[in-house]
Short mmCIF file of C-alpha atoms (C1' of nucleotides) in Angstrom, two decimals:
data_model
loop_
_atom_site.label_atom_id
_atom_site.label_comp_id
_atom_site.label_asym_id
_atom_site.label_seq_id
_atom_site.Cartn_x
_atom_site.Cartn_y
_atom_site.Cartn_z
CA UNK A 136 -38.51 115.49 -95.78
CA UNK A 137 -37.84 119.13 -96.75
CA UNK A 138 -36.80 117.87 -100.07
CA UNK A 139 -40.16 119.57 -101.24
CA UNK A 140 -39.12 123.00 -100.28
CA UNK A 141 -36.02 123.13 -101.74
CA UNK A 142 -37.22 121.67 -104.70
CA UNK A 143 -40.47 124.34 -104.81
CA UNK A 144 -37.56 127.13 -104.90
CA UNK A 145 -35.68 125.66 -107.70
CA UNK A 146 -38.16 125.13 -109.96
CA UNK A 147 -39.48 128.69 -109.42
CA UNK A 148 -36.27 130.27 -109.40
CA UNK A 149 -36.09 128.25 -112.95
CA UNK A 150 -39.27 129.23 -114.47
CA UNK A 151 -38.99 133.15 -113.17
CA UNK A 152 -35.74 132.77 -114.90
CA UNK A 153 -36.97 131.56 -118.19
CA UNK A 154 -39.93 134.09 -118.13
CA UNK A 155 -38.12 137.36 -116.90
CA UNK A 156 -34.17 136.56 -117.57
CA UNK A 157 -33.78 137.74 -113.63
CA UNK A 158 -34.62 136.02 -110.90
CA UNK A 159 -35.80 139.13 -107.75
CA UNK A 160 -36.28 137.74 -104.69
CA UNK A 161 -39.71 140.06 -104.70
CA UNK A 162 -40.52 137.59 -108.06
CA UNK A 163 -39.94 134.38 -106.20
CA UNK A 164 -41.63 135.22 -102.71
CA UNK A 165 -44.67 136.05 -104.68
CA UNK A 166 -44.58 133.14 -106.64
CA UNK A 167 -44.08 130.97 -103.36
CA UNK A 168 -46.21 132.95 -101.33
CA UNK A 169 -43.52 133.72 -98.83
CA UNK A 170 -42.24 136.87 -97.60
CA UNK A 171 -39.37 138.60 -99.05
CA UNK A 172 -36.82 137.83 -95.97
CA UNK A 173 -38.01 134.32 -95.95
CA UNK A 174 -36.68 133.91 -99.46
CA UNK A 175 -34.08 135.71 -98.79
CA UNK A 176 -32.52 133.10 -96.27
CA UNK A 177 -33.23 130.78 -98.10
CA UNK A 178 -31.23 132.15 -101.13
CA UNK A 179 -28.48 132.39 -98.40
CA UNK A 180 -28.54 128.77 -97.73
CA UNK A 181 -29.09 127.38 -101.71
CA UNK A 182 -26.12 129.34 -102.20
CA UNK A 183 -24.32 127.58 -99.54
CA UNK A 184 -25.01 124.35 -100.97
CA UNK A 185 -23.96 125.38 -104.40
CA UNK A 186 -27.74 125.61 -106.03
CA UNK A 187 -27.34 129.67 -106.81
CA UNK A 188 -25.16 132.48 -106.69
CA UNK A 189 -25.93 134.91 -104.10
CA UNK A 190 -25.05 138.48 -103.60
CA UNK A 191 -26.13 140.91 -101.92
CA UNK A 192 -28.71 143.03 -103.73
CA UNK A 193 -27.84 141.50 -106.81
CA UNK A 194 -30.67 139.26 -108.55
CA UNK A 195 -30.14 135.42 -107.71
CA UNK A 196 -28.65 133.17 -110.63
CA UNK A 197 -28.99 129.82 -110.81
CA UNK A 198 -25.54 127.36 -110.79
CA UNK A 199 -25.35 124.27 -113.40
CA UNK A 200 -26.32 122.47 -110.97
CA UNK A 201 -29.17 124.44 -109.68
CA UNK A 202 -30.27 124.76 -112.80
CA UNK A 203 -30.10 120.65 -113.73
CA UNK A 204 -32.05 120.01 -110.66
CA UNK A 205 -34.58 122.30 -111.84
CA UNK A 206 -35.14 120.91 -115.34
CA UNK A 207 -35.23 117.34 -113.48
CA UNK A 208 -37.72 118.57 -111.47
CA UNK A 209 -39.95 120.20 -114.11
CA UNK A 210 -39.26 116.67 -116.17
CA UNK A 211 -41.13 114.72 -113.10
CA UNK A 212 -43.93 117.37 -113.43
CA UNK A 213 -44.52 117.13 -117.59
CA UNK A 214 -43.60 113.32 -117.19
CA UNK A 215 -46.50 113.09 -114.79
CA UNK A 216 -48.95 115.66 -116.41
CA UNK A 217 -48.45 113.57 -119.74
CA UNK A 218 -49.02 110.12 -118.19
CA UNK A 219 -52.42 111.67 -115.97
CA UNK A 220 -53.57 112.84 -119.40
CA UNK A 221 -52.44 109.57 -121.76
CA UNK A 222 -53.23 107.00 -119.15
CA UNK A 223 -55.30 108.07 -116.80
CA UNK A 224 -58.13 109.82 -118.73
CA UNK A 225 -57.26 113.35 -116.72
CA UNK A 226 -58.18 116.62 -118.58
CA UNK A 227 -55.52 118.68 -119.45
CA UNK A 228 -57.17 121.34 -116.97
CA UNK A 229 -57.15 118.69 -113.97
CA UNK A 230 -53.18 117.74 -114.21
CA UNK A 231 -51.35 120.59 -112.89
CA UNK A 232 -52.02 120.56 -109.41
CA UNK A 233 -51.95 116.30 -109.15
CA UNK A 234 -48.62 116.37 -110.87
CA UNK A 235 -47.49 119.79 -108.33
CA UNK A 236 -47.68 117.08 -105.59
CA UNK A 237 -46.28 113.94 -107.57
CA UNK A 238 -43.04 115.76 -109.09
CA UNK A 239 -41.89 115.50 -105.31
CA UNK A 240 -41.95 111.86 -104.71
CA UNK A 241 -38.42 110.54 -104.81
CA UNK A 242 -38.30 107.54 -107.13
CA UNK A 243 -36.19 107.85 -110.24
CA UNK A 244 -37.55 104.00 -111.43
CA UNK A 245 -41.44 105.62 -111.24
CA UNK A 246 -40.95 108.36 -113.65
CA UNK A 247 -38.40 106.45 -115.55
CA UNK A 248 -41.56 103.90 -115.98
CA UNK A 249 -44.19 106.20 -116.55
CA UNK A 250 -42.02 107.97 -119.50
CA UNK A 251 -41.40 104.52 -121.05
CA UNK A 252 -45.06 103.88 -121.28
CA UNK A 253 -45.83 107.09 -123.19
CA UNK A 254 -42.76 105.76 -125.53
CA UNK A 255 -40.70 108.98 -124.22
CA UNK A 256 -42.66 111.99 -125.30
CA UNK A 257 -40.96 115.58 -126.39
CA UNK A 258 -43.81 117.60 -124.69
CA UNK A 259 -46.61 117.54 -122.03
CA UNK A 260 -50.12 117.84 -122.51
CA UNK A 261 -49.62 121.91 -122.85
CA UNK A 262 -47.18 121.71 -125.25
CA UNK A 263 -44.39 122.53 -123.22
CA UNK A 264 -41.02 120.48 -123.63
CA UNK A 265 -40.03 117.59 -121.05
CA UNK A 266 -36.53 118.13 -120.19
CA UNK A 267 -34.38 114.58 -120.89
CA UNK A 268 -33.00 112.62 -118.17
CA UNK A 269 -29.86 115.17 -118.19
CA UNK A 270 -32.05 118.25 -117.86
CA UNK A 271 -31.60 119.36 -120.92
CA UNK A 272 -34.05 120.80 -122.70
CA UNK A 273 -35.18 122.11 -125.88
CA UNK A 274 -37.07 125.34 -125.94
CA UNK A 275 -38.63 126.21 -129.13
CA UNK A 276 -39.85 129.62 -128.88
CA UNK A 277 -42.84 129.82 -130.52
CA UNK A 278 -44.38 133.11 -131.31
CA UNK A 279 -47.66 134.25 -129.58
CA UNK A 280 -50.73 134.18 -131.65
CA UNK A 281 -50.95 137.84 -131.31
CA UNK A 282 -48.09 138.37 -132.83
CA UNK A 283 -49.59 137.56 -136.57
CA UNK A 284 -51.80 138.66 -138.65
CA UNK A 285 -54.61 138.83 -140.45
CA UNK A 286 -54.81 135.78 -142.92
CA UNK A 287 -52.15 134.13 -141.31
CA UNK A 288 -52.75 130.30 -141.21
CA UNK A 289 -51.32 128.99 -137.73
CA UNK A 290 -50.69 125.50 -136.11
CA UNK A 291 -51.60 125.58 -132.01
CA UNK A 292 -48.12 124.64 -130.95
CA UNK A 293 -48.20 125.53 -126.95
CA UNK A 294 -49.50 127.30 -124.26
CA UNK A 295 -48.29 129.99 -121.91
CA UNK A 296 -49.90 129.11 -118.76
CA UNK A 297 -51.50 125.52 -117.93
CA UNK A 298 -54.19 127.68 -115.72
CA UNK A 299 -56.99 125.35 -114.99
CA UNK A 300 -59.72 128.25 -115.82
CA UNK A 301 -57.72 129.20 -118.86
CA UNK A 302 -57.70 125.58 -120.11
CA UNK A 303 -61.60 125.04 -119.07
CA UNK A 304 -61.86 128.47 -121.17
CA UNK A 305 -60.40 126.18 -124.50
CA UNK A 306 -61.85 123.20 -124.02
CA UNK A 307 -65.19 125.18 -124.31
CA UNK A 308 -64.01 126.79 -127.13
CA UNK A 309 -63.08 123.03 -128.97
CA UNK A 310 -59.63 124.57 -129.32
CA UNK A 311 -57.15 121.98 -128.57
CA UNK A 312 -53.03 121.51 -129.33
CA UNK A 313 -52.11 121.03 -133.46
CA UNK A 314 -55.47 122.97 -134.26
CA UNK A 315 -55.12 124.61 -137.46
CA UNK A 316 -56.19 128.62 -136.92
CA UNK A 317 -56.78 131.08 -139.76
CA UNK A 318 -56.65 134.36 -138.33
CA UNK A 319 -59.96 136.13 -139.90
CA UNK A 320 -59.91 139.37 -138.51
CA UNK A 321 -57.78 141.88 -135.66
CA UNK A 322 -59.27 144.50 -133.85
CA UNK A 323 -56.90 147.37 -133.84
CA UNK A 324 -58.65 149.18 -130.83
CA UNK A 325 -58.49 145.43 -128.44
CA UNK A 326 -56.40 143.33 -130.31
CA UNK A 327 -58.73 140.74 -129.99
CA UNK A 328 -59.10 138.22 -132.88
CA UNK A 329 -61.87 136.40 -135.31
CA UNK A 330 -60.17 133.23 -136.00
CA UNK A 331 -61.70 129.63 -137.35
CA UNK A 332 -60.62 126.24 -137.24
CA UNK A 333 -62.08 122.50 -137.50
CA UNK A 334 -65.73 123.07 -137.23
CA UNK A 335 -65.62 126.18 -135.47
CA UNK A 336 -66.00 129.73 -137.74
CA UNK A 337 -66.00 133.27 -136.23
CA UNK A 338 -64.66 132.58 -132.94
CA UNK A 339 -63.58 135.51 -131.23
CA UNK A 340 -60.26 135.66 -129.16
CA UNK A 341 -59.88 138.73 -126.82
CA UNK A 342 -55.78 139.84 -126.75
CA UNK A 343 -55.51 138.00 -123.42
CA UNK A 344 -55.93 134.87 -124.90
CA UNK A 345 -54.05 135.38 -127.83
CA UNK A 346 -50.73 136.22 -126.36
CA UNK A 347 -51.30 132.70 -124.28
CA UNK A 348 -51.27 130.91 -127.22
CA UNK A 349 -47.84 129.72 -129.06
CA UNK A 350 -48.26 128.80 -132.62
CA UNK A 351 -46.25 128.02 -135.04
CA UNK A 352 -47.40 130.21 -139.14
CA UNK A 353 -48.37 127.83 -141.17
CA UNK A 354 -49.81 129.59 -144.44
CA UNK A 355 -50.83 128.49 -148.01
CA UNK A 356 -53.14 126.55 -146.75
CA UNK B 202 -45.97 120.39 -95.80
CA UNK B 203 -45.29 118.64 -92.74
CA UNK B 204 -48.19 116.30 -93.27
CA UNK B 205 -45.69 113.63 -94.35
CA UNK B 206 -44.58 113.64 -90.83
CA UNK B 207 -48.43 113.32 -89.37
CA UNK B 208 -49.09 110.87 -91.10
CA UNK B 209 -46.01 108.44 -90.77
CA UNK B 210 -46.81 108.43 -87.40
CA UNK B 211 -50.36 107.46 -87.78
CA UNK B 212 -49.87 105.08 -90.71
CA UNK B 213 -47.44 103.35 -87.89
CA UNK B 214 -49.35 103.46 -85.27
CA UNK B 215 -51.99 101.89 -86.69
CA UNK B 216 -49.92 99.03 -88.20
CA UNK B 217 -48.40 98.59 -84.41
CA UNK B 218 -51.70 98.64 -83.08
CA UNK B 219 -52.42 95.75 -85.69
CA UNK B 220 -49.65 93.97 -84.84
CA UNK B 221 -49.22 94.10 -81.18
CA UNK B 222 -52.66 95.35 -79.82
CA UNK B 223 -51.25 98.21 -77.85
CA UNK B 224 -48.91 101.00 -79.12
CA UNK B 225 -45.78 101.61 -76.98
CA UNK B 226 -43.60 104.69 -77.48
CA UNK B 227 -40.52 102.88 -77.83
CA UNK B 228 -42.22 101.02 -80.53
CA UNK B 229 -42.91 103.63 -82.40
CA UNK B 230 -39.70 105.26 -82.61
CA UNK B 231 -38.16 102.27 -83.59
CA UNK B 232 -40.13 102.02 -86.45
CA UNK B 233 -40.07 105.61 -87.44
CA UNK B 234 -36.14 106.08 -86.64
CA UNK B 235 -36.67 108.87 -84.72
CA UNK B 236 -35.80 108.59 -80.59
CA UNK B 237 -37.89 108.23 -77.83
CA UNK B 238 -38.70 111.69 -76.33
CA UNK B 239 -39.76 113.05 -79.97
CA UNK B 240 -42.04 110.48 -80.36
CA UNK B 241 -43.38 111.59 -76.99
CA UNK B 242 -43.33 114.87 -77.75
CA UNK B 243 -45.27 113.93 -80.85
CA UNK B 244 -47.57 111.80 -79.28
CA UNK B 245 -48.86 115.26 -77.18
CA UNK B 246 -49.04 116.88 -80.53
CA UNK B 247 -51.34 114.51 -81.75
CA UNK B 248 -53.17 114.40 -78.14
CA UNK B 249 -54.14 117.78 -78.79
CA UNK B 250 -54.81 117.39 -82.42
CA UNK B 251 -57.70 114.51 -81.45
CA UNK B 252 -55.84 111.81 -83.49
CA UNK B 253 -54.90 109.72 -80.13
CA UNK B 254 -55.17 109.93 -76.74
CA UNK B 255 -52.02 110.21 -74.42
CA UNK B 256 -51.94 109.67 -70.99
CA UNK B 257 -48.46 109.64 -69.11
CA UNK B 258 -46.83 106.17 -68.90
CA UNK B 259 -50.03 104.44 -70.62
CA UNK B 260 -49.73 103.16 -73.77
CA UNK B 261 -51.07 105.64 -76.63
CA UNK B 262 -54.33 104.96 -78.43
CA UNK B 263 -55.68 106.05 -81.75
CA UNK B 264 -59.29 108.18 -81.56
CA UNK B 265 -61.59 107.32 -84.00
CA UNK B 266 -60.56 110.25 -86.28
CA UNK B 267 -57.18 109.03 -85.84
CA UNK B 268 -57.92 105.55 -87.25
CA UNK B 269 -59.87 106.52 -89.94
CA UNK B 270 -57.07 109.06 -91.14
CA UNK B 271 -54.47 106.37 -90.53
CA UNK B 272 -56.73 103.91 -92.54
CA UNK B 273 -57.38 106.09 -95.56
CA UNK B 274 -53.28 106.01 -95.97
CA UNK B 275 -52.77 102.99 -95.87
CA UNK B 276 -56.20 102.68 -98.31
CA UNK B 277 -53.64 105.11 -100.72
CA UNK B 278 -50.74 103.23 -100.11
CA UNK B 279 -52.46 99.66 -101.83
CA UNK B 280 -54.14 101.17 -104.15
CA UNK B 281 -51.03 102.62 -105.33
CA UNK B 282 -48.89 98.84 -105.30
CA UNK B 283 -51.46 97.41 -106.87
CA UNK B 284 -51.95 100.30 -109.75
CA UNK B 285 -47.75 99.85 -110.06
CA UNK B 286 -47.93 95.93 -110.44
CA UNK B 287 -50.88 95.96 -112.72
CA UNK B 288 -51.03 98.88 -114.50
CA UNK B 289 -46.99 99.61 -114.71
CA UNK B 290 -45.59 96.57 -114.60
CA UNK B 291 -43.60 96.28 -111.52
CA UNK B 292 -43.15 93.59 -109.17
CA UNK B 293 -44.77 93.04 -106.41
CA UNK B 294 -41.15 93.26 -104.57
CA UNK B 295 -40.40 96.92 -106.49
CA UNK B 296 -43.92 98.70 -105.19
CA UNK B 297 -43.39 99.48 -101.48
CA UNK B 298 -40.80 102.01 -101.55
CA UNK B 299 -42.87 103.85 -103.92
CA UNK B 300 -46.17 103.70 -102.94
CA UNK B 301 -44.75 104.17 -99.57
CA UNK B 302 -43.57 108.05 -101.46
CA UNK B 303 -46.77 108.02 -103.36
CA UNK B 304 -48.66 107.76 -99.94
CA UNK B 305 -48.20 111.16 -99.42
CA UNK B 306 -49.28 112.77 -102.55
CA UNK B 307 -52.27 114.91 -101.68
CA UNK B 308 -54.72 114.26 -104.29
CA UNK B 309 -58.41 112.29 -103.78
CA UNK B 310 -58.84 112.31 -107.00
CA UNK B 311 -55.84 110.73 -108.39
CA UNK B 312 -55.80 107.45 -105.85
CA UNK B 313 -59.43 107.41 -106.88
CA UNK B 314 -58.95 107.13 -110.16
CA UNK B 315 -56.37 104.89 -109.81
CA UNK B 316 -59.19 102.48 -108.07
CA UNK B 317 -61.05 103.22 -110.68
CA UNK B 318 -58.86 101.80 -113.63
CA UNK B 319 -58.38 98.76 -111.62
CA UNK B 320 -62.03 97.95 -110.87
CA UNK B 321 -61.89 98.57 -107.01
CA UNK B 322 -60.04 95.68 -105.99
CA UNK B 323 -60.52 94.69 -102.42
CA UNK B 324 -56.65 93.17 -101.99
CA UNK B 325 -53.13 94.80 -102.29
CA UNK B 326 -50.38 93.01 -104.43
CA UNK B 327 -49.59 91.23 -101.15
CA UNK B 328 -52.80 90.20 -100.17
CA UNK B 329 -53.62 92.94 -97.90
CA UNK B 330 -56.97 94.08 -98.08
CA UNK B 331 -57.57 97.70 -99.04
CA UNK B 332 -59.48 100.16 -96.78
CA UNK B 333 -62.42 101.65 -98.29
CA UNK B 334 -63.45 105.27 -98.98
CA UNK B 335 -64.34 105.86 -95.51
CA UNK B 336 -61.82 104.18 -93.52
CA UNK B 337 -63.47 100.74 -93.28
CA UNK B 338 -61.06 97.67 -93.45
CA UNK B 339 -62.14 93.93 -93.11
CA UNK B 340 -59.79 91.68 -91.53
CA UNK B 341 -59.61 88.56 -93.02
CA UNK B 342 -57.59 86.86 -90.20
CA UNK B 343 -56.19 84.17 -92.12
CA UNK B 344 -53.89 81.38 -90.40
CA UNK B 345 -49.79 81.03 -91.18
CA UNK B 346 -48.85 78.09 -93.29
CA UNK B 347 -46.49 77.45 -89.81
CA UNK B 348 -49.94 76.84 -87.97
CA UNK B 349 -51.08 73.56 -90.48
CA UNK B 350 -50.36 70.20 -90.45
CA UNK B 351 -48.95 67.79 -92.33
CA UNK B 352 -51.07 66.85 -95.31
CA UNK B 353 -53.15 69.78 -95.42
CA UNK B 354 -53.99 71.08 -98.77
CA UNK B 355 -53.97 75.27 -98.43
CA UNK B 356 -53.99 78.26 -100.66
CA UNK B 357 -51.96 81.13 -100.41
CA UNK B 358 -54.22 84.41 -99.57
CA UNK B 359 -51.79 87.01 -98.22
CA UNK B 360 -48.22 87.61 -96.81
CA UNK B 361 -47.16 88.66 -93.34
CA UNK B 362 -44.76 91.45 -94.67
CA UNK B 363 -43.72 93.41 -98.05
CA UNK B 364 -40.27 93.53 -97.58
CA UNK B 365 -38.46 92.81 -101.18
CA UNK B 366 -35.45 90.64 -99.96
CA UNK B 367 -38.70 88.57 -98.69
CA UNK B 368 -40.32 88.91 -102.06
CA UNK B 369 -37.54 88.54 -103.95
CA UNK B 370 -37.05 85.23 -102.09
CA UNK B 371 -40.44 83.93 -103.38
CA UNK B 372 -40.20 84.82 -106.45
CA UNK B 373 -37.02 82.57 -106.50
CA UNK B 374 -39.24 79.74 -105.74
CA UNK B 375 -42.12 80.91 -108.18
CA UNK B 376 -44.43 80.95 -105.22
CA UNK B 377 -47.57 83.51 -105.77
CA UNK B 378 -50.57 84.40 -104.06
CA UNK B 379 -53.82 81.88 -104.35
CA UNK B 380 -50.99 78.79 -104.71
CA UNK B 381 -52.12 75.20 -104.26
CA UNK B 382 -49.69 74.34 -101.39
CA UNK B 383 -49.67 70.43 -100.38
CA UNK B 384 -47.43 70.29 -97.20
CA UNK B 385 -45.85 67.09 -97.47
CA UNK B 386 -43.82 67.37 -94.53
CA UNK B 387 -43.17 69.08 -91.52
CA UNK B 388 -39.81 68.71 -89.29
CA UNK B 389 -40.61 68.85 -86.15
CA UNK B 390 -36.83 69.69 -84.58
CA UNK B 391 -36.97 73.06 -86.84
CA UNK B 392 -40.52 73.84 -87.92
CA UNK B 393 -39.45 73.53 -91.97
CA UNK B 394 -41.75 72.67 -93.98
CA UNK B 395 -41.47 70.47 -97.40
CA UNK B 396 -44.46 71.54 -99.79
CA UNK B 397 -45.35 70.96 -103.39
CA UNK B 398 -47.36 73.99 -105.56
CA UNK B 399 -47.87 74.28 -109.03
CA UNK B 400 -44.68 72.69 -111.04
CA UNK B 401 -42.69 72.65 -107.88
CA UNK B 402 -42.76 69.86 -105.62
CA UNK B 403 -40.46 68.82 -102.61
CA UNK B 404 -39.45 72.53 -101.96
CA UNK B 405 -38.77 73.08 -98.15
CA UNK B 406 -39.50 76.78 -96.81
CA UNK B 407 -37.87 77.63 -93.09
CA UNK B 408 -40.36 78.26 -89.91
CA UNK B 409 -39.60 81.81 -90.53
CA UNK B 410 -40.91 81.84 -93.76
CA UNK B 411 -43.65 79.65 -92.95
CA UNK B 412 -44.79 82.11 -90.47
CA UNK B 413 -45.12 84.99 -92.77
CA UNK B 414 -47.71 83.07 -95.19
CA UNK B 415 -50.87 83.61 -94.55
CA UNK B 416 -53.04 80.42 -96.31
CA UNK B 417 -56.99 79.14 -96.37
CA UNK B 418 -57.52 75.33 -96.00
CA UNK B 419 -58.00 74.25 -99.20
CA UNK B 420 -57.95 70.43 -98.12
CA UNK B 421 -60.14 67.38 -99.78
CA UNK B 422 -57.99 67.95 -103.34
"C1'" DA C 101 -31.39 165.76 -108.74
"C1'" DT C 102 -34.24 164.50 -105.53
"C1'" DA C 103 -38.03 162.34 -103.63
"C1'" DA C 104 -40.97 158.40 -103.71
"C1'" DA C 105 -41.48 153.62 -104.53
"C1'" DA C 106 -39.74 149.16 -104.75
"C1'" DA C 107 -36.61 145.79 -103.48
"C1'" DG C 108 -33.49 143.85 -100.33
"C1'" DT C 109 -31.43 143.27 -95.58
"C1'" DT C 110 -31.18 142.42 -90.68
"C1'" DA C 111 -32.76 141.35 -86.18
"C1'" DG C 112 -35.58 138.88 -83.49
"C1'" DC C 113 -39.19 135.66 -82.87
"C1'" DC C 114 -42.28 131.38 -83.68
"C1'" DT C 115 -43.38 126.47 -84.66
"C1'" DG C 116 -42.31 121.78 -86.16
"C1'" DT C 117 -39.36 118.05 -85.88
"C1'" DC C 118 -35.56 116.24 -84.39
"C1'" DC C 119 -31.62 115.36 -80.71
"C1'" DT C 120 -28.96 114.10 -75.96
"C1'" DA C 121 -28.57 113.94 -71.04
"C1'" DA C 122 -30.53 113.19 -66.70
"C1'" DC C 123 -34.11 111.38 -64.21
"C1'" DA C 124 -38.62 108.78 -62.97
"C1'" DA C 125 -41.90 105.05 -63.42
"C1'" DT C 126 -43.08 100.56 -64.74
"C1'" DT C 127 -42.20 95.80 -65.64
"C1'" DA C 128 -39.54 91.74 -65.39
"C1'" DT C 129 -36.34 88.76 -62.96
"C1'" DT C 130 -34.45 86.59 -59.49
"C1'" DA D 75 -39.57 92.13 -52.23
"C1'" DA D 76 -35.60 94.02 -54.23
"C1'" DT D 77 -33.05 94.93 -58.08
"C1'" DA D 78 -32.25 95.23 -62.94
"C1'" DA D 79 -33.91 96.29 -67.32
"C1'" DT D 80 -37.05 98.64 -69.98
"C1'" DT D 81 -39.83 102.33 -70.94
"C1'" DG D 82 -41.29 106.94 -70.47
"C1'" DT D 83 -40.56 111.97 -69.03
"C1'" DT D 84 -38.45 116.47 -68.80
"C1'" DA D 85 -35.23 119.97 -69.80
"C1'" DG D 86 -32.68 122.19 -72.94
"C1'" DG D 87 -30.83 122.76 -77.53
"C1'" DA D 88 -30.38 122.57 -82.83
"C1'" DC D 89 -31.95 123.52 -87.38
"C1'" DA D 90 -35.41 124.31 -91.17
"C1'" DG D 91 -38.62 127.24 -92.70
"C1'" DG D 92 -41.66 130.57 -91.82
"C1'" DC D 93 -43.07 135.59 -89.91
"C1'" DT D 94 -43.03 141.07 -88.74
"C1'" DA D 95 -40.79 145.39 -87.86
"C1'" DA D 96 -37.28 148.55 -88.78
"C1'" DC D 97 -33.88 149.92 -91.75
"C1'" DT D 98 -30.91 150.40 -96.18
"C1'" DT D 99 -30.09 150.23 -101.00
"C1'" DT D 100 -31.50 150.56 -105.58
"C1'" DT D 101 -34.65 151.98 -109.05
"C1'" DT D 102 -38.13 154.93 -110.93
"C1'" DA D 103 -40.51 159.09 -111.59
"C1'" DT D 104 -41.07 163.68 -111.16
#
DNA sequence: ATAAAAAGTTAGCCTGTCCTAACAATTATT
DNA sequence: AATAATTGTTAGGACAGGCTAACTTTTTAT
C-alpha cells in the first residue's frame, strides 16, 4: 500500500533531476510538500533498497534502477493523460491531476491496453515524450519560444508545465500543440511577444509564457 | 494516502453485511488478510470516525454515512469492469483485479465520465447492479439456478462471485449472462444439473456452480 | 575572510496499520 | 450445565511516513 509514496519520490527525484541536473533534498521536500528531515529518511531508506545513492550532504542521484522505475512511472502518467484526452473527451487542462492518481494503480495489462488503443503514441497531450516499456526515453530538447526572434516562423512542439491555469490560459488564447507561430514583434524592455497563427493576428505573449513554450524554428514559410 | 485502507474495510464490510446479515470481526479479517485484533483496533477507528458503530463483543454495524461511502466504492468499482469489458476490451474474468486498483483512484470526475461513455448502465459485467450517485443500490434478489426444478426454462441475470478461475470456467462452456437455460435434468444424489443454452445442449454444471448463478424464470418457451 | 543564509542532519515524538501473546467472553456441543 | 471451540479484547511492539527543535555543514554574500 505505500507503493504510492515511494513511487511520488521517484518520480520527483526524476523530474527535479531532469530540470536542475541535482537533485537537493530542500528541491524534493518542496516539491512533495514534506519537510526536509522527512525526505531525508526517506533518501536513507531508497538508498537502502538500491533506488539512489546517498551521502551525506551530497545531492541525491538516482541508480539505473531508480531511475527506470521513474520513467515507468512517468510512462503510466503520459499513457493515462493521452488516453483521458483521446478517449475520454478530457481537456488537456483536466488530465494532470486524474492521471496523478491513476499512474499508481498496479496493473501492467491496463496501461499496456490503454497504450495499444492510442496505437502507441511518442508523446502526451503536452507534448512531452512517453517513456517505452523499458523506460527509455527520448528527450528532444526543444528550444523555448523566447529564445527566437523576430520573424522567426515556429511549430508549437511542447510545453514546460501541464499547469491547469496555464493550459486554461491557451486554450483561451486558441493556441494549441503543432500551431504554426510567426513571431511579429519582441519587446526589449519585457520580452514579451506579438506573435500570429491560424486565425489569430497580434496576440501578445508576456516572457512568462514564452519561455513555457517549446517550439521547434520552422522559417520560409 | 491511507484512504485505500478505509475504504477496504468498508467496501468489505458492506459486502459481509450483504452476504451474511451481520459483520463479525473474524470475518473481516479473513477477508482483508489482516488478523483479528487490527481489525478490532480498526473497527474503533472507524467507531470514532461515524462510519460504524462498535460495541464490545457485538457484532459491528455500518452508520448510514458508512454505507453510503462503502456503496459509492463499490458504485466505482462496476463502473470501472464494465468501462474495461466494453470500452477496452477485456473479459469479464480480467476486470476485477483492476477495477479492484482502480477503486481507489480519487477522481469523481473520471468514474463519472466513465458512466457517461457507457450510457449509465444499471448492471456490472457480472450482473451486479451498480450503486447510484448517491449511494442507492436496488437489490434484485434473484434465485440460484440450484433453487429450480427440472424443466424450468430460466435466464441468466447475474453471478454469485467474480472470481476468474470461476469465469474462466464459463467461458469454457460459452455460458453468458441473459442465457436461455432449459434444465433438463437434475440428479438428485449430487445436486448437478444437465442444461441446454444457446448451441449447447446436454452440458451438466456441479451444485456448486449451480449455486453461484443467479437466473429469472423464463418458463412457457 | 567572515558572517549570514541555506541546506542538511540528528534526536525524539506522533499516528496509522499491522503483528503476536495472553486472556476473556460468547457460542456451540455434548 | 459444563466444557470445548470460536470469537473478541488488551497489552505491547514493529515499521512506514510524517513532524519540530536544535544543531552542523556548506554555500553565498558582504
Amino acid at each position: 500500500m505505500p507503493l504510492k509514496t515511494k513511487e511520488n519520490y521517484l518520480k520527483n527525484m526524476y523530474m527535479i533531476d531532469e530540470e536542475k541536473g541535482v537533485i537537493s533534498l530542500s528541491a524534493l521536500g518542496k516539491r512533495l510538500r514534506v519537510s526536509i528531515p522527512t525526505v531525508n529518511s526517506m533518501a536513507k531508506r531508497l538508498h537502502n533498497n538500491g533506488f539512489v545513492t546517498y551521502e551525506k550532504y551530497k545531492p541525491l542521484k538516482l541508480t539505473k534502477k531508480g531511475k527506470k522505475e521513474a520513467a515507468l512511472i512517468i510512462r503510466r502518467h503520459r499513457i493515462a493523460e493521452m488516453f483521458l484526452v483521446k478517449k475520454m473527451n478530457f481537456g488537456w487542462e483536466e488530465v494532470h491531476d486524474i492521471a496523478e492518481e491513476m499512474e499508481h494503480v498496479e496493473s501492467e495489462i491496463l496501461f499496456e491496453r490503454m497504450n495499444e488503443i492510442l496505437g502507441s503514441p511518442a508523446f502526451d497531450p503536452h507534448g512531452s515524450p512517453i517513456p517505452d516499456r523499458n523506460g527509455n526515453i527520448v528527450l528532444d530538447n526543444y528550444p523555448r519560444l523566447s529564445e527566437m526572434q523576430e520573424g522567426d516562423m515556429v511549430k508549437l512542439m511542447a510545453l514546460y508545465d501541464d499547469n491547469s491555469e496555464f493550459l486554461k490560459f491557451l486554450n483561451g488564447k486558441k493556441l494549441k500543440l503543432g500551431a504554426q507561430i510567426s513571431i511579429n514583434k519582441i519587446e526589449s524592455f519585457d520580452g514579451s511577444m506579438t506573435v500570429s497563427y491560424k486565425n489569430e493576428s497580434e496576440v501578445t505573449l508576456s516572457r512568462e509564457v514564452c519561455e513555457s513554450l517549446f517550439v521547434k524554428l520552422a522559417n520560409e514559410k
